[in-house]
XYZ file of C-alpha atoms in Angstrom:
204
model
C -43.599 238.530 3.285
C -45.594 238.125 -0.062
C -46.934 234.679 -0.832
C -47.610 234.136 -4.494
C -50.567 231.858 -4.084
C -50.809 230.184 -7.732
C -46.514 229.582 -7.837
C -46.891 225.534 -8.544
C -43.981 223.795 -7.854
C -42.963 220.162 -9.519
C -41.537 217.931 -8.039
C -38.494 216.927 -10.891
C -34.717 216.696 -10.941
C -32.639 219.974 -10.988
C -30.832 220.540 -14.315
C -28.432 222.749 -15.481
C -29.601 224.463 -18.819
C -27.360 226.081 -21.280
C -28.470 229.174 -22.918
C -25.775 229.185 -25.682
C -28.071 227.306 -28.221
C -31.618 227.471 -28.742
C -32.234 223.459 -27.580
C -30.588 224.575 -24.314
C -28.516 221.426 -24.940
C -24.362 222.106 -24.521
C -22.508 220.970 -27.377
C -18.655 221.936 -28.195
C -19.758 223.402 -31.302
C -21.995 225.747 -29.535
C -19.855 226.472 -26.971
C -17.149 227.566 -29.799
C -19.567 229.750 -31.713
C -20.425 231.368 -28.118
C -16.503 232.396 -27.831
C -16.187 233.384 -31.529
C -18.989 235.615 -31.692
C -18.780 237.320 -27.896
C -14.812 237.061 -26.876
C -12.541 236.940 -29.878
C -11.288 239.472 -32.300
C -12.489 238.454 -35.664
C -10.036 238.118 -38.200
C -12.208 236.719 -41.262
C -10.341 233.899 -41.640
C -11.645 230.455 -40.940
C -9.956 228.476 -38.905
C -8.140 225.315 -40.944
C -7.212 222.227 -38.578
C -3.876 220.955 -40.084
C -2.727 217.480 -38.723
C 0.633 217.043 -39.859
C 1.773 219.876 -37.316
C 1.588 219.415 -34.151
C -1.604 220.586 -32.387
C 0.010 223.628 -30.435
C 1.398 225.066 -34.269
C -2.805 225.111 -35.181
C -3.279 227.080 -31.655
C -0.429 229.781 -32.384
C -1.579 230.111 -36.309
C -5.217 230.574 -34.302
C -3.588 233.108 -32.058
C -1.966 234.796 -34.339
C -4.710 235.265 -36.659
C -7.119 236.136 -33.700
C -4.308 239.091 -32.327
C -3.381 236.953 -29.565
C 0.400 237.492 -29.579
C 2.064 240.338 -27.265
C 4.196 241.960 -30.152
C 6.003 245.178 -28.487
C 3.137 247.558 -29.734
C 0.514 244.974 -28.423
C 1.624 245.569 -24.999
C 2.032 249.019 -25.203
C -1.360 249.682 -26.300
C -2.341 247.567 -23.109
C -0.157 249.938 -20.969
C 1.933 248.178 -19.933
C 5.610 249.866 -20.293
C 8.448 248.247 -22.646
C 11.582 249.931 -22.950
C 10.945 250.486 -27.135
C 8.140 249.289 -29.328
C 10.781 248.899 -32.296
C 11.389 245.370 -33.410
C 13.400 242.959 -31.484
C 14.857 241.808 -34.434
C 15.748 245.102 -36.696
C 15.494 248.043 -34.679
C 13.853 250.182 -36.901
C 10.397 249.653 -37.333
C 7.707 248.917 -34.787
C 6.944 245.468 -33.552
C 3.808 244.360 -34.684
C 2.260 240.822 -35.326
C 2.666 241.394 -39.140
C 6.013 242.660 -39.226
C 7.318 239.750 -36.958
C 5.755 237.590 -39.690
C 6.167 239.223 -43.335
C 6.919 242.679 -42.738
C 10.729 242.419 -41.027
C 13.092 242.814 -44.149
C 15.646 241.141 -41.492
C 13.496 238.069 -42.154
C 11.042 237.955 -44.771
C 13.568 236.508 -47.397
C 12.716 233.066 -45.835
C 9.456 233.292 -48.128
C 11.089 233.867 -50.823
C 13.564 231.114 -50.312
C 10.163 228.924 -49.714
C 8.343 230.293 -52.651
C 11.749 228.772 -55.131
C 11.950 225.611 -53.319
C 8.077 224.800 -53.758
C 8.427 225.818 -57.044
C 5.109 228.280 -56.349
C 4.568 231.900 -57.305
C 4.725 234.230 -53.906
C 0.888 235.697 -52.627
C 1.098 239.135 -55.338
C 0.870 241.007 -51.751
C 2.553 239.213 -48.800
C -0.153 238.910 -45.842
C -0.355 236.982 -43.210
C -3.988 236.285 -44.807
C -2.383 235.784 -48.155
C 0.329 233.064 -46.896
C -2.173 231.233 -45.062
C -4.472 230.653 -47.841
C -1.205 230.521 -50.404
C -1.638 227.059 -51.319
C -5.244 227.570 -52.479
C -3.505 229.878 -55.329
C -1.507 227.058 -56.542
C -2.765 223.897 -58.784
C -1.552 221.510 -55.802
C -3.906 218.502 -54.698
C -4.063 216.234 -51.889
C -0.657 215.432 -50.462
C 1.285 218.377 -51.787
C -1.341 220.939 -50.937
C -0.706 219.319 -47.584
C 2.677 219.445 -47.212
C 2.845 223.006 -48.409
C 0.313 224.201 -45.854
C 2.703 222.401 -43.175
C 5.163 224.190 -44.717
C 3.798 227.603 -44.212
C 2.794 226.679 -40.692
C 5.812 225.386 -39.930
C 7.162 228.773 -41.082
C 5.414 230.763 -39.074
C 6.364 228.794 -36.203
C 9.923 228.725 -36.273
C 9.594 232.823 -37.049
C 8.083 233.122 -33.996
C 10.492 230.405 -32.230
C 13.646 232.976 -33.623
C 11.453 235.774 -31.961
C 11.689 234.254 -28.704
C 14.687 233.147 -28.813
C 16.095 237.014 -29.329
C 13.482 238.199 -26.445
C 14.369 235.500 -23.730
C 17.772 233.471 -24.827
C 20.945 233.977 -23.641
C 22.381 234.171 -27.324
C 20.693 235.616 -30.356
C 20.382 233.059 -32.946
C 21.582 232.940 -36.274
C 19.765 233.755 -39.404
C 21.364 231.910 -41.687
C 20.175 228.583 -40.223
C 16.704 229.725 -40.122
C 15.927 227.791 -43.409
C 17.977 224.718 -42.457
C 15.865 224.938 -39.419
C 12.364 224.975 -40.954
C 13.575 222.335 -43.204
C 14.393 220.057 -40.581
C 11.786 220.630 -38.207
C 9.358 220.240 -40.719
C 10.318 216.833 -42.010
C 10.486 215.591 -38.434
C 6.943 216.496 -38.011
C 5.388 215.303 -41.130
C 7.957 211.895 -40.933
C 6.298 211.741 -37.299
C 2.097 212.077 -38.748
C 2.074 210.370 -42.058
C 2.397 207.278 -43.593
C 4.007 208.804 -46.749
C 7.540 208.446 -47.458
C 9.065 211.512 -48.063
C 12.060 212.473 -49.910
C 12.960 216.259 -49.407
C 14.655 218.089 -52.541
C 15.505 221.593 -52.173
C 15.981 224.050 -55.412
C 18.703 225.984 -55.581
């Protein structure tokens, strides 16, 4: 047994020291950039808080963005075996995380439908990047660039909701009250987070 003569030890407190920022102090922030930057696909957009949705719409726009959605061709490029990696929803083309949310011609009419009720030109190529920072292409300000965003969040949700619904319910749902649907939940939300009255007109 090897005695280091000079080891000094002082007599202080035990403390736990975090080596995820350079003052060794833990901090939320720090732990975030820690995730970002060693765990996460990065998907080059920054992540935009929006709080007339609820919090768990922010999480799936954040999973989405980040590739954290088990599309058809997600899992089978894990290995584990599906029975097709076509769409659940048209058949034809492979299920992917952009083709659930602007690629499925099945669906993506509903942005179009959006695009004449806002009154707002569609993004010239329809992303997910593109319809996420849409409302930065338009001349809106404060509330309405607001409300549009919920919109488009709201979108993306209840996409994903009609998803699910095919996967796992007992009866496929109907796409002709997929507008109605957005429509509704969205005003329920907003009605719900802000202190604005709201009066809903849709274009025809």
């Amino acid at each position: 047994m090897f005695i280091k003569k000079d080891l000094q030890l002082q007599p202080r407190p035990d403390r736990l020291r975090w080596t995820g920022d350079v003052s060794d102090t833990f901090s939320v922030s720090s732990a975030q950039d820690f995730i970002d930057s060693n765990m996460l696909d990065v998907s080059g957009l920054e992540t935009r808080w929006k709080n007339w949705v609820p919090i768990k719409i922010n999480i799936l726009i954040w999973r989405i963005t980040h590739l954290g959605i088990y599309t058809r061709e997600r899992l089978s490029h894990r290995g584990i075996e599906v029975e097709s990696i076509l769409s659940h929803i048209c058949h034809v083309v492979v299920e992917t995380i952009d083709h659930i949310f602007v690629g499925c011609m099945e669906l993506n009419d509903i942005w179009r439908r959006i695009s004449i009720w806002w009154n707002v030109q569609l993004p010239d190529q329809l992303t997910i990047p593109s319809l996420l920072s849409w409302v930065d292409t338009t001349n809106m300000q404060g509330g309405q660039c607001k409300a549009l965003d919920a919109v488009i969040l709201t979108t993306f949700c209840c996409l994903w909701n009609f998803h699910n619904s095919i996967v796992f319910g007992t009866a496929n749902p109907r796409k002709s009250i997929l507008f109605d649907d957005i429509i509704d939940t969205l005003f329920l939300w907003i009605s719900n987070s802000s202190k604005a009255k709201l009066v809903w007109t849709l274009a025809s």
